[in-house]
mmCIF file of C-alpha atoms and ligand atoms in Angstrom:
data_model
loop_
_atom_site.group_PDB
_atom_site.id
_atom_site.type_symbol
_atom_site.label_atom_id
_atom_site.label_comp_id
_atom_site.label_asym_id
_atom_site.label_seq_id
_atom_site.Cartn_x
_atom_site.Cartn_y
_atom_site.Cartn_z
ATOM 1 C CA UNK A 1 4.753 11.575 -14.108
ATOM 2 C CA UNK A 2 2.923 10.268 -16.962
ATOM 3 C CA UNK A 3 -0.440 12.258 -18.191
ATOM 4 C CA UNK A 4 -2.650 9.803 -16.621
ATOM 5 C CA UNK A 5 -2.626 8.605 -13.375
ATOM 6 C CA UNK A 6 -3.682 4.876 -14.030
ATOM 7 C CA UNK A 7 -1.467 2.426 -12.015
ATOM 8 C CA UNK A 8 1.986 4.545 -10.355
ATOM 9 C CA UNK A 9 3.700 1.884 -11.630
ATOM 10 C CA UNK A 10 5.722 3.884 -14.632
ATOM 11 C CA UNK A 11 6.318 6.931 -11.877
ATOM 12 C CA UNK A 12 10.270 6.878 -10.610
ATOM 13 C CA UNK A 13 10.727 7.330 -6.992
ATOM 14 C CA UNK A 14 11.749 10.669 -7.188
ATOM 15 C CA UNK A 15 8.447 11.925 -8.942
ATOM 16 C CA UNK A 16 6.553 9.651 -6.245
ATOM 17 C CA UNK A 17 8.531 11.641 -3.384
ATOM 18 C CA UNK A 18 7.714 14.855 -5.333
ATOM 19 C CA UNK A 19 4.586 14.024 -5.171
ATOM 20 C CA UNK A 20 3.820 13.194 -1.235
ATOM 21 C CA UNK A 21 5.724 16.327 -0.719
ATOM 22 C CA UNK A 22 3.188 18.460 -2.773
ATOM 23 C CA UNK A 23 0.527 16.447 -0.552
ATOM 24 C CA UNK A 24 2.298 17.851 2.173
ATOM 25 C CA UNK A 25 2.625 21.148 1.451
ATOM 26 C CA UNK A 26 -1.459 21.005 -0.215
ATOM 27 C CA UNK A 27 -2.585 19.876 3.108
ATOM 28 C CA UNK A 28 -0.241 22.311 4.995
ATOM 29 C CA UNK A 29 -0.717 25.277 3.184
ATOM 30 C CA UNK A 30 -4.132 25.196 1.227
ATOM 31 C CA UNK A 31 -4.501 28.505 0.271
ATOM 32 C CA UNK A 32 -1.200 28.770 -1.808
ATOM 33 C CA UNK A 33 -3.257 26.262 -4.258
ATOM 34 C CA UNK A 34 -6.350 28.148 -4.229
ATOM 35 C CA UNK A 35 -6.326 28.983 -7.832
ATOM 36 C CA UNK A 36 -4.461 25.974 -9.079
ATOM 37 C CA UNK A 37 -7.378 24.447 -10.849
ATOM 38 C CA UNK A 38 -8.560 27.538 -11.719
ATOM 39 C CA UNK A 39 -10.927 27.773 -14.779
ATOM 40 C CA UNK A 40 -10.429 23.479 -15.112
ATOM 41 C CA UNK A 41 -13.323 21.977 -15.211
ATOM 42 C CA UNK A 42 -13.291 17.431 -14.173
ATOM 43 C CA UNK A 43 -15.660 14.697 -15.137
ATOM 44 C CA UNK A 44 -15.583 11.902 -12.599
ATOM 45 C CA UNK A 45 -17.830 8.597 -14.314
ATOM 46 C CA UNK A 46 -18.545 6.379 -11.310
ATOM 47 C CA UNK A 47 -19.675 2.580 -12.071
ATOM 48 C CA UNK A 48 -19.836 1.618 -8.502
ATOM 49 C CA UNK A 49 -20.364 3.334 -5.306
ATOM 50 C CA UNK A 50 -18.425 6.009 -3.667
ATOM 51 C CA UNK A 51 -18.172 8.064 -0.484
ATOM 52 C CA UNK A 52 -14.888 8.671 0.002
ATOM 53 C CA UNK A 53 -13.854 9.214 -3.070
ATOM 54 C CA UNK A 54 -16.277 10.881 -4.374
ATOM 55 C CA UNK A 55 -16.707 13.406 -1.524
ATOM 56 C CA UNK A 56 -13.352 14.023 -1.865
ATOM 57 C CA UNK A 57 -12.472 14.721 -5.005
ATOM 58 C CA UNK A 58 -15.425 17.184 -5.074
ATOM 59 C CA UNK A 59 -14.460 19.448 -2.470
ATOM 60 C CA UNK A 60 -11.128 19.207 -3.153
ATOM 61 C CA UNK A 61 -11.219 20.688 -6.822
ATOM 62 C CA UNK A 62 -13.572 23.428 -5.526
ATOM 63 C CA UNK A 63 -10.601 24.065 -3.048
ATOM 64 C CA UNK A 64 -7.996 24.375 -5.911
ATOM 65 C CA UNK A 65 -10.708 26.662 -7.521
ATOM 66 C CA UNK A 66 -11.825 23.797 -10.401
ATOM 67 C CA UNK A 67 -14.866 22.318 -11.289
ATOM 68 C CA UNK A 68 -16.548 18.494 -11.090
ATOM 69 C CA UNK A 69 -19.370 17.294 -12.901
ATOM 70 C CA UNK A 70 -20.542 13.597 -11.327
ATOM 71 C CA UNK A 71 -21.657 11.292 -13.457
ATOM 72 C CA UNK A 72 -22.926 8.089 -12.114
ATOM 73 C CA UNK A 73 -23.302 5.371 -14.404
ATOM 74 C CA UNK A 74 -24.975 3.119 -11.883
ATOM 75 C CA UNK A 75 -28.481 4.746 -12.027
ATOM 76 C CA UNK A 76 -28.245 6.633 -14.845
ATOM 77 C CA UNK A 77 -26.966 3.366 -17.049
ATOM 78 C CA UNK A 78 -24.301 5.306 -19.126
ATOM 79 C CA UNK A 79 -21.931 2.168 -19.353
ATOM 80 C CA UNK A 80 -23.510 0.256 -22.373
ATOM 81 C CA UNK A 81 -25.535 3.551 -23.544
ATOM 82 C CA UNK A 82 -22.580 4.235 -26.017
ATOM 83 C CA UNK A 83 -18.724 2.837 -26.142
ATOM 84 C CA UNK A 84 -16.624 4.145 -23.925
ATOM 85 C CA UNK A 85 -14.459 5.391 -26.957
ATOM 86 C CA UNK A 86 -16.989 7.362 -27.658
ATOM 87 C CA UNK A 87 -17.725 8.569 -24.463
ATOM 88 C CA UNK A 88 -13.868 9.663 -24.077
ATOM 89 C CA UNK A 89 -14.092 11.798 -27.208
ATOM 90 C CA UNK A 90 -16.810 12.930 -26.116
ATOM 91 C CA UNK A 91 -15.785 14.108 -22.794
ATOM 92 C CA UNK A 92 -12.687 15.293 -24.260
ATOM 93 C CA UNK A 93 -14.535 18.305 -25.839
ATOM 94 C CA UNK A 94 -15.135 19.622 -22.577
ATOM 95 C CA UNK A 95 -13.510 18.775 -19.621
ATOM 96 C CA UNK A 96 -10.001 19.228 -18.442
ATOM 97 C CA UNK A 97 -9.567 15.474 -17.237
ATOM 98 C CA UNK A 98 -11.643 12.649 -16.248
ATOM 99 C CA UNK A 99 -11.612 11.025 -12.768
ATOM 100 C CA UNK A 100 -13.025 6.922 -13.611
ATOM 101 C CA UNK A 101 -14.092 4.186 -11.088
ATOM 102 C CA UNK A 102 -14.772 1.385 -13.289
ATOM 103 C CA UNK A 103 -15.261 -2.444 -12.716
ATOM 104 C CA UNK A 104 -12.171 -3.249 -15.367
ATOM 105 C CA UNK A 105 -8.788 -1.787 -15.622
ATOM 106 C CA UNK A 106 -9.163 -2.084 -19.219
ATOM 107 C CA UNK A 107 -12.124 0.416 -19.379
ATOM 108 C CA UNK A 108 -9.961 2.901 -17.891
ATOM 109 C CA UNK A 109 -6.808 1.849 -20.216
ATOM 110 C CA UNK A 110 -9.458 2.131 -23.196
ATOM 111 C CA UNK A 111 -10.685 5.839 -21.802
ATOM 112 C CA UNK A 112 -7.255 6.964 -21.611
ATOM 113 C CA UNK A 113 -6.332 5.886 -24.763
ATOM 114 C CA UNK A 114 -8.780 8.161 -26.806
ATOM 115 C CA UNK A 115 -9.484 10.746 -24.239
ATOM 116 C CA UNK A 116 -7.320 14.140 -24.776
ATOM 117 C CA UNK A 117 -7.106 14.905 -21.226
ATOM 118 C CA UNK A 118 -5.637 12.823 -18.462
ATOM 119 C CA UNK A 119 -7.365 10.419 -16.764
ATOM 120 C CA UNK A 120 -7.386 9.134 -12.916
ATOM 121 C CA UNK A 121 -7.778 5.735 -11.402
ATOM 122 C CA UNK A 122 -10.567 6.437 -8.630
ATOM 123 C CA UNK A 123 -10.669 2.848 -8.067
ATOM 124 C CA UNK A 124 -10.418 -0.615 -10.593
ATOM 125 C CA UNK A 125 -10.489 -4.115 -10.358
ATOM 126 C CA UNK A 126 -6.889 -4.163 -9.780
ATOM 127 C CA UNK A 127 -5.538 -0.659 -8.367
ATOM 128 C CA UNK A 128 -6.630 2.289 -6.070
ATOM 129 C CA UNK A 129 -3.435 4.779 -6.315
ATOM 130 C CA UNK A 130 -5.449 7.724 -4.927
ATOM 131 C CA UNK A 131 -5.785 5.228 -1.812
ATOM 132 C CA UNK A 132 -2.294 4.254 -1.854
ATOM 133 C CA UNK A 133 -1.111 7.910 -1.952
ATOM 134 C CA UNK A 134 -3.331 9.387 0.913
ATOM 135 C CA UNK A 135 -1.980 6.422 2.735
ATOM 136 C CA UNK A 136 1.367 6.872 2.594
ATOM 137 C CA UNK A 137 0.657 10.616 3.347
ATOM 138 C CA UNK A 138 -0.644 9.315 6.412
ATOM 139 C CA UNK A 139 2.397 7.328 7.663
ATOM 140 C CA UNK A 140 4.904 10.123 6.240
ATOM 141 C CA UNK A 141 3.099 12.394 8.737
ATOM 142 C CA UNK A 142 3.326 10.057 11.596
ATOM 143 C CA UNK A 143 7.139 8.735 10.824
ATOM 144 C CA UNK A 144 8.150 11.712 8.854
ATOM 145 C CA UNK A 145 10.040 9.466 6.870
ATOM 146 C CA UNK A 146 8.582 6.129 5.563
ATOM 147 C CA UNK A 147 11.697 4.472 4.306
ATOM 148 C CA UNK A 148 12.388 1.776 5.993
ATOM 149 C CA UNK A 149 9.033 1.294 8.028
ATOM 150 C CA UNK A 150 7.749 -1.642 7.793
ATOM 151 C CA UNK A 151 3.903 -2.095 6.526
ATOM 152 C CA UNK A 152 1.943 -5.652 7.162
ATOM 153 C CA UNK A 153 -1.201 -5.948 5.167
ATOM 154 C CA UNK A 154 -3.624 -8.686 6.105
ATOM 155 C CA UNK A 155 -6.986 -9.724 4.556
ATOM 156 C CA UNK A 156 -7.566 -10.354 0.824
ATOM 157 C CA UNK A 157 -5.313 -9.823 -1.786
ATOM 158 C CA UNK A 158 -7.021 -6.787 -3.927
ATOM 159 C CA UNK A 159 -6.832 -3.864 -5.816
ATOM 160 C CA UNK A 160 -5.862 -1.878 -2.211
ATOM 161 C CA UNK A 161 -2.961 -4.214 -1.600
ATOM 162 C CA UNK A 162 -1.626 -3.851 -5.383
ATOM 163 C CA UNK A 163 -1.496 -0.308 -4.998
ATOM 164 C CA UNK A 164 0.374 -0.269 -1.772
ATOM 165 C CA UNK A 165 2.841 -2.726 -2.712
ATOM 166 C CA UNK A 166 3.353 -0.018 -5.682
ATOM 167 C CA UNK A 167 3.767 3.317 -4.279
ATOM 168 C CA UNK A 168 5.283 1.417 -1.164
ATOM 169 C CA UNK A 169 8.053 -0.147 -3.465
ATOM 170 C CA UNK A 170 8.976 3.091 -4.503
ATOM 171 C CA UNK A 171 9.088 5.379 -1.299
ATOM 172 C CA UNK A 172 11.249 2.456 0.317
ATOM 173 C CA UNK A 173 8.770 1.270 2.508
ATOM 174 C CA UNK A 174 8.705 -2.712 3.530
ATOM 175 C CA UNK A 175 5.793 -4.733 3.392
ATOM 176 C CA UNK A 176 4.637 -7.898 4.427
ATOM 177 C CA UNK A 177 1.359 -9.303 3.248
ATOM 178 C CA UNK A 178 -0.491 -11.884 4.790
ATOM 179 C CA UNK A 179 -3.505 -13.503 3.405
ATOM 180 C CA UNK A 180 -5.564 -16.719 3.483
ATOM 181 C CA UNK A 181 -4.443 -19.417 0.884
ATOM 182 C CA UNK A 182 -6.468 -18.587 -2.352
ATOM 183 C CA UNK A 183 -6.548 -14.982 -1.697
ATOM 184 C CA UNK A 184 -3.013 -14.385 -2.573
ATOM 185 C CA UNK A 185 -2.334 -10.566 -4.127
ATOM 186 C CA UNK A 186 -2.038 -11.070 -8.196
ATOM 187 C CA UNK A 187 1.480 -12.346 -8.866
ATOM 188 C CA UNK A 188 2.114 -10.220 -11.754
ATOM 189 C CA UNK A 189 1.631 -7.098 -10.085
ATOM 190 C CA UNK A 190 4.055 -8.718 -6.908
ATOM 191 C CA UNK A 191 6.704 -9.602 -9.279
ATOM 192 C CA UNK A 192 6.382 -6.197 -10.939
ATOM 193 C CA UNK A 193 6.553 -4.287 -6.946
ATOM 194 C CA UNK A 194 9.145 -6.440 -6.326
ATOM 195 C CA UNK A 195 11.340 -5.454 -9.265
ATOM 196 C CA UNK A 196 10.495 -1.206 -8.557
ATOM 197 C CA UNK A 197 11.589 -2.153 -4.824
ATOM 198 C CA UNK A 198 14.945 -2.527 -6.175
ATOM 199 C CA UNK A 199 15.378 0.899 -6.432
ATOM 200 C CA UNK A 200 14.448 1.873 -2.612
ATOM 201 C CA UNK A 201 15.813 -1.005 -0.952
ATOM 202 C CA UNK A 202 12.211 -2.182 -0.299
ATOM 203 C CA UNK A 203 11.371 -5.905 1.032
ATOM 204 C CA UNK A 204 8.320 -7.798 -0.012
ATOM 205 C CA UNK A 205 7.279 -10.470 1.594
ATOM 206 C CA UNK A 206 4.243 -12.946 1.219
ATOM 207 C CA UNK A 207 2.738 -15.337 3.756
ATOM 208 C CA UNK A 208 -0.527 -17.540 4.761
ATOM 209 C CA UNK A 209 0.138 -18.243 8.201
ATOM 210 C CA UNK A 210 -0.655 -15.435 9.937
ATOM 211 C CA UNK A 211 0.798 -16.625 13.055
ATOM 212 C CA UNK A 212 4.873 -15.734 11.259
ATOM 213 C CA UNK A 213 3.904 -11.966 11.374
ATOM 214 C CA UNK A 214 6.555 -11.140 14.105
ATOM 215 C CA UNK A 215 7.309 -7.340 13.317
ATOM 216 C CA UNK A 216 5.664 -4.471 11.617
ATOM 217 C CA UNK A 217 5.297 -0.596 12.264
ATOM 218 C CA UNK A 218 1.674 -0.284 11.105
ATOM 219 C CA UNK A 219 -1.496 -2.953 10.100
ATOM 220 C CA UNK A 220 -3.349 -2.486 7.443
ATOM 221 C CA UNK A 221 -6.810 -4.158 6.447
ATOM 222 C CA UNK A 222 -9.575 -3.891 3.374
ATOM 223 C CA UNK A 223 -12.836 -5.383 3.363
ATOM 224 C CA UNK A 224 -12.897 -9.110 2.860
ATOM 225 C CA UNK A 225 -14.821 -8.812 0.116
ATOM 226 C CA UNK A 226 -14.576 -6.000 -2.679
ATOM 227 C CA UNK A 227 -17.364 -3.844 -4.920
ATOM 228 C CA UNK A 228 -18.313 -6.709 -7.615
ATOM 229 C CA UNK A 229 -17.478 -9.944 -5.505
ATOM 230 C CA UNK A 230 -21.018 -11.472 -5.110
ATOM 231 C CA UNK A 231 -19.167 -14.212 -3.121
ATOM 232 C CA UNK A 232 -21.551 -14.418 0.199
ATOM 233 C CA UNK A 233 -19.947 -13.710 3.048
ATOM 234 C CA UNK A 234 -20.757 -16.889 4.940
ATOM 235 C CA UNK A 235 -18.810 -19.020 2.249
ATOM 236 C CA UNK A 236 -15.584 -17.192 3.642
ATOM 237 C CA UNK A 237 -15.621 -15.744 6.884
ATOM 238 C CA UNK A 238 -14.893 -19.145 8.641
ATOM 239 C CA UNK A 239 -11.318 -18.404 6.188
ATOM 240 C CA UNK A 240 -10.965 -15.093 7.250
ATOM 241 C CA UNK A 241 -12.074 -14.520 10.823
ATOM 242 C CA UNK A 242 -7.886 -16.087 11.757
ATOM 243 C CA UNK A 243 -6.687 -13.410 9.763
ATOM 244 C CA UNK A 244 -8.751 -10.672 11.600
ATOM 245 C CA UNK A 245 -7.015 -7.186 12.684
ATOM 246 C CA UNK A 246 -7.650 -7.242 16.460
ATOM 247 C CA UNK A 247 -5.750 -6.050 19.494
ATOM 248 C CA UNK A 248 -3.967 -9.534 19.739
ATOM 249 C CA UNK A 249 -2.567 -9.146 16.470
ATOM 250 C CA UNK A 250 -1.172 -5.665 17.133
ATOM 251 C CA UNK A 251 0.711 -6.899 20.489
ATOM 252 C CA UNK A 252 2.214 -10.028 18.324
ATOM 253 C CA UNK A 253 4.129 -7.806 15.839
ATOM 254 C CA UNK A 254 4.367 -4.721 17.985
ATOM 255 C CA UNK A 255 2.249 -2.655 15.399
ATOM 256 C CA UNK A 256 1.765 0.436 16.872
ATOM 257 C CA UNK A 257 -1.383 2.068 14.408
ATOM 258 C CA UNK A 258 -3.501 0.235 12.409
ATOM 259 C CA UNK A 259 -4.807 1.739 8.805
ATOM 260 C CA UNK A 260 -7.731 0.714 7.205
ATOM 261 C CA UNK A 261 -8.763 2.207 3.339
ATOM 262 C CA UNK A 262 -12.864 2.123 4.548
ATOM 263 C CA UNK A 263 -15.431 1.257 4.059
ATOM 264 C CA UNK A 264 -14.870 -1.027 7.180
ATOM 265 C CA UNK A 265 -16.870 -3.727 8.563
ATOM 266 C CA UNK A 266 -17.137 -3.486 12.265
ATOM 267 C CA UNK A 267 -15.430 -6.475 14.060
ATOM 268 C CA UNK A 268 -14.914 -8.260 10.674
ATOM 269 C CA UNK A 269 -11.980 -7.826 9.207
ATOM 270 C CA UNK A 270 -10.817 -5.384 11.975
ATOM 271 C CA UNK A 271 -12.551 -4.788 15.258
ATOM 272 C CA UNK A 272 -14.689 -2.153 16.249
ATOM 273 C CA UNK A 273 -12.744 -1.285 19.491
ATOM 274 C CA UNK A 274 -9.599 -0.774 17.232
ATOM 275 C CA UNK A 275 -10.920 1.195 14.792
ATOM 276 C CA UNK A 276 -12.054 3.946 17.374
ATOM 277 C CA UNK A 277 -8.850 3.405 19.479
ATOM 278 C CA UNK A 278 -5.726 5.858 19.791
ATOM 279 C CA UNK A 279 -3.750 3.952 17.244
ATOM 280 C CA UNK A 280 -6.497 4.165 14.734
ATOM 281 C CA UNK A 281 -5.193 6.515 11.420
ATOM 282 C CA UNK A 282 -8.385 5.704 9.506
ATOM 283 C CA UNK A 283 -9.396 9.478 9.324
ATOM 284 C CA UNK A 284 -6.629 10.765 8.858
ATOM 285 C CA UNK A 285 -6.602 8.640 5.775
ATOM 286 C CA UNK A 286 -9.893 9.717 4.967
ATOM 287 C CA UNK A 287 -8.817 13.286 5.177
ATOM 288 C CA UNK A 288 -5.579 12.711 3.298
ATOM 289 C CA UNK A 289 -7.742 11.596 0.310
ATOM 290 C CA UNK A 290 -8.303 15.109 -1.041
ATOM 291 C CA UNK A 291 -4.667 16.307 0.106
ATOM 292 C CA UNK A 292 -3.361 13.572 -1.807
ATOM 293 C CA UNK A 293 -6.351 13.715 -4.549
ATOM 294 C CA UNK A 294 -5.595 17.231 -5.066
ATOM 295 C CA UNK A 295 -1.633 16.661 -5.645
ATOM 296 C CA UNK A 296 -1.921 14.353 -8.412
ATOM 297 C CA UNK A 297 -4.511 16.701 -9.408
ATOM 298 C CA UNK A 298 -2.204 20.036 -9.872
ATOM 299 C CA UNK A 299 0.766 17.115 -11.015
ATOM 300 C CA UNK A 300 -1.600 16.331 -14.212
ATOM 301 C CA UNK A 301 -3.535 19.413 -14.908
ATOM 302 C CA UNK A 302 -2.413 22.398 -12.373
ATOM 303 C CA UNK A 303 -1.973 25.924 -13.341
ATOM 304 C CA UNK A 304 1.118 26.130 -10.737
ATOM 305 C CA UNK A 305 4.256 24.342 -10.847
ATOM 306 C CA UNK A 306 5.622 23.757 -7.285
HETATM 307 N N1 CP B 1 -11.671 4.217 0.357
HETATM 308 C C1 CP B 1 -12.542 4.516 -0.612
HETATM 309 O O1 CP B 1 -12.218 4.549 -1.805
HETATM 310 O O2 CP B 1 -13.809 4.774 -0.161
HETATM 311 P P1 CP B 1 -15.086 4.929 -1.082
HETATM 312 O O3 CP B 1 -15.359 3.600 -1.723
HETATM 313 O O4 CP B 1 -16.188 5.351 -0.152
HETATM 314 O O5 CP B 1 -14.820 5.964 -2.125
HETATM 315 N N1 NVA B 2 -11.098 -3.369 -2.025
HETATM 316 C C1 NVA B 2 -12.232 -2.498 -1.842
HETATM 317 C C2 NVA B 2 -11.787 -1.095 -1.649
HETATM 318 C C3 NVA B 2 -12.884 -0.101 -1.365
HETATM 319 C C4 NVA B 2 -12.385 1.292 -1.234
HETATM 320 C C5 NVA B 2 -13.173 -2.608 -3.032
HETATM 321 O O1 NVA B 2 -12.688 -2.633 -4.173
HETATM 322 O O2 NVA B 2 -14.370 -2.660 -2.823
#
């Protein structure tokens, strides 16, 4: 794995499988990585809101016996108070690695460049590999293996889907992902899924009519509208309401659970009676977070090697 965990998309498949397999073990067995972080201390520089992720990553370091100090740019108006060169350097001279959720994947490509200590994507413009991870922790406990399951994501084309279609391309899992016309996932990143699903076997598949999704293992939604996207949510829910996860949908491709990243709007983008059913995985998601949080953690920075 390389030193900063920015994108998954230089990790081989075997360091990806490594790596839901410490997850594994982190969630099963928490006390063997008590002391893993032990004397590390993380920044984690927040430009837009957070509970998951936050929460998360907080009490997961203090289980691996680490450190985090918060810093959130938003009300305290550190972005712009000095470049973020600086503010790597700076950081560098006294934390063990920095945890970033910034509005551009360049601010985090710019922080990683002149910090000394890894870095990790808690959420861009483009990606979300913590998300992606904990995910795929979630289905590898349900399927034991996810090669070959097949994962339909429908809704908007985002920084949620580009992550999944990169850690799913490597741990062999297919995916299908439906959107409206206009909200397509960015091509580059498809193409670039497409060619690491090579390796595992891996189908990707794109459509807009929502009414070709015939077969699928699990559904998976996002929020019609991401952190930064002013867009007003009457200009395109007439657009998205056809392409909401409901019941219906589940029965048409024989889904059997449904996965949503939250925050989730209630009988938006997925219904309310779904999200509290029996085939809901949403917190075990949630939970999986700081399993899979704390993996990459002890991958980048950890004082065992497992
Ligand atoms: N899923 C997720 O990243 O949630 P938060 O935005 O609350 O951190
Ligand atoms: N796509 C969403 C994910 C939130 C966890 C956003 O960027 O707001």
């Amino acid at each position: 794995m390389q030193n900063n965990l920015l994108t998954f998309k230089d990790t081989s498949t075997e360091q990806m499988l490594a790596l839901l397999n410490l997850a594994l073990n982190v969630k099963k067995s928490p006390s063997d990585y008590r002391d893993a972080l032990r004397g590390k201390s993380l920044v984690a520089l927040f430009e837009k809101p957070s509970l998951r992720t936050r929460v998360s990553f907080d009490i997961g370091i203090q289980k691996l016996g680490g450190h985090l100090v918060y810093l959130d740019s938003q009300s305290n108006n550190l972005a712009g108070r000095e470049d973020t060169k600086d503010m790597a350097l700076n950081l560098s001279c006294w934390c063990d690695g920095i945890i970033a959720r910034v509005f551009k994947h360049e601010t985090l490509e710019e922080l990683a460049e002149h910090a000394s200590v890894p870095v990790v994507n808690a959420l861009c413009d483009l990606y979300h590999p913590c998300q992606a991870l904990a995910d795929y922790l979630a289905m590898a406990e349900i399927f034991h293996d996810v090669k070959g399951r097949t994962m339909a994501y429908i809704g908007d084309g985002n920084n949620v889907t580009h992550s999944l279609l990169i850690v799913g391309a490597l741990l062999g899992v297919n995916q299908v992902v439906v959107t409206p016309i206009g909200h397509e996932a960015d091509q580059e990143i498809v193409a670039m899924a497409k060619e690491l699903a090579l390796q595992t076997g891996a189908s990707i598949t794109q459509l807009t009519d929502i009414d070709k999704l015939d077969n699928a293992d699990v559904i998976y939604t996002d929020t019609w509208l991401s952190m930064g996207d002013d867009t007003p949510l009457s200009e395109i829910k007439e657009k998205f309401m056809p392409y909401q996860v409901n019941e219906a949908l589940m029965q048409q491709c024989g889904a059997e659970y449904v996965m949503h990243c939250q925050p989730a709007h209630r009988d938006l983008e997925i219904t309310s009676s779904l999200i509290d059913s029996s085939a809901s995985l949403l917190m075990m998601q949630a939970e999986n977070r700081m399993h899979a949080q704390n993996a990459i953690l002890i991958t980048l920075l950890g004082n065992l090697i497992n």
